[in-house]
């Protein structure tokens, strides 16, 4: 430790600033009134319901004041990610002290009246949440659910060469799977073209009620752990404030200088060796500077300081004096003037303007967002001389479009594709014509498309990291796409939840600029897992997505490649949504030429008159489909019915935008009842072939007039390693079952179609015998083509 790191006067001021932040934090948790303790504390000055988390907060206040110093000293472009987001009092307190909070919320003024409002609003009805939520300036990470801070931090610095993200990782958070994996993100950072992440592992010893693992292993083991991860750990350990200030200042100076040296060697000297980036391990008492003992039990340095260490004085009268003593221990009269403003010499410690972490535009990424330069998607159209023409695979048609999106937005890079080792597998290998997989570990001669810098990040088999990196990338003002196997996107269900909640709340904040949408492309889907089988078959992510606020979520199931191109162009242009697009990668029939696809996707749903036999009249039956394989099976069933029952009037309805099925009061894309009835009729049977679980269609349409006539076929949790067509048969969504459904529901009173029904039932038996004997689908299935005149 360098004893001269901080001059005595600077140390005094920084400690006072820390006390001010701690005072404001305690005030937020406890105080209803009397914000500067100008009179003795009364029971009426204390909130009736005490909510918040104290334990992590003083350590985060300590970190923030020290980050302010290095920002000023080295003119750093830095944002703060609060991993233990329940330390919300700290980030609110510090953004208030630096002035950025009052600039956004003028009613929370920098005086005594503003202090009272600052305290009252925290965890109070009509106020703000207790976490580092979207309402808090400078935050891109709420931290309500632990585990994603370091992933967000790395996503933020990709293609941001000037940015440093100080990422505080809580010791409880460090025990989660996503965070434990995120330490490997240093193998994907290019010091020449990316910024830097400075992780600060905050070890205060405890979680809610238990010790934390990393705080209970030896110093040697902890150091070896992070050396093994490829980091260079700097340790700051203790509890004496004066010594800890010196140690932290020294560690931060060392870390900043190491980062600058690494970047200089890469940018000026072209050094290619993977660097060992610095990190800080801060070990301090949980609830540092808080009450030592309450009701005879130790508090500071124990799990008991995690939330509200002094319980409500209304139930324990002696606690009122304890609380007052605790607040006075920070000597507020030395920190604030008579009007309640932070003393000028302390306010001068904060950075200025956009160098303040609460005012840094990277933490309000929509303000930095530039439109993508997109080629005309129509130029990539798959040829469709007639409906049913064979295609190469829908995502393989999309690949060249994404390739050129990446190329057009390369300098400076504004677009990345993320995926867990599946970009080529999902049919997007064309991307590697113009960019590489970013990778900063060893590269061997037989490796493909690996480079220190690249627009694809898919060399880590972790859906958590791909999701977290992309979220950080989007929230700091860039664009991206996450491609994944459909079944395994469930791994990030909870991460999706948190991002959707962030979008929902931030959309209501006028000062938060909209960010680019989070776009999922789910390929290798449930119906074509021929070689993987049951473990890879689950289409339920869209059920999960549709539970979120209608203002945020969109779900698209394009039936062919041209529709996929149109949908993806729309999604990449959109703002502040989560778009889920599901498409196949295997060769499949193509139905619409590009003009027809554009028109169909713009409507989101429509009658395919070329496939229908109702001639625009009232149909006998509506055959609806949503998804590529359901569309194929529906049209094959229509073909059978048109051949054998030519008098039957069939209407074919295809759905691209799933949310069109809901009423407009439930979703902005919803169809009016009149428009829905015009498509699906008010009283005719509807046979609906759906990509996912049938219950979702019923959930979306239960309010519709004709809902009782809607019969849905979809995935019903039957699967194995089998042929493509047999997957549909196992789930009763094949052409034969669909045609039988029509006969049973549209012709049940006439008796017509009984002979055809017997033939179809025989075909199902023949199918089973054939695949068990030959290991592939029958030729009439493999070679089926749409032959009816349009």
Coordinates of N, CA and C in Angstrom, one line a residue, residues 29 54 256 283 329 354 413 458 494 555 586:
X29 N -34.1 4.4 4.0 CA -34.8 3.2 4.6 C -35.8 3.6 5.7
X54 N -29.7 -2.8 4.0 CA -28.6 -2.1 4.4 C -27.2 -2.8 4.2
X256 N -6.6 0.9 -12.9 CA -6.8 1.8 -14.0 C -5.5 1.9 -14.8
X283 N -13.0 -6.9 0.6 CA -13.6 -7.6 1.8 C -13.8 -6.5 2.9
X329 N -24.3 9.3 14.1 CA -22.9 8.9 14.0 C -22.2 9.4 12.7
X354 N -21.3 14.8 -18.0 CA -21.6 13.4 -18.4 C -20.5 12.4 -17.9
X413 N -18.7 -0.7 -35.5 CA -19.7 -1.8 -35.4 C -20.8 -1.4 -34.5
X458 N -20.3 -16.4 -30.4 CA -21.1 -17.6 -30.2 C -20.2 -18.8 -29.8
X494 N -35.8 -16.6 -17.1 CA -35.8 -15.6 -16.0 C -35.1 -14.3 -16.5
X555 N -44.5 -11.8 -31.1 CA -44.2 -13.2 -31.5 C -44.5 -13.4 -32.9
X586 N -34.3 -26.4 -42.2 CA -34.3 -27.5 -43.1 C -35.0 -27.1 -44.4

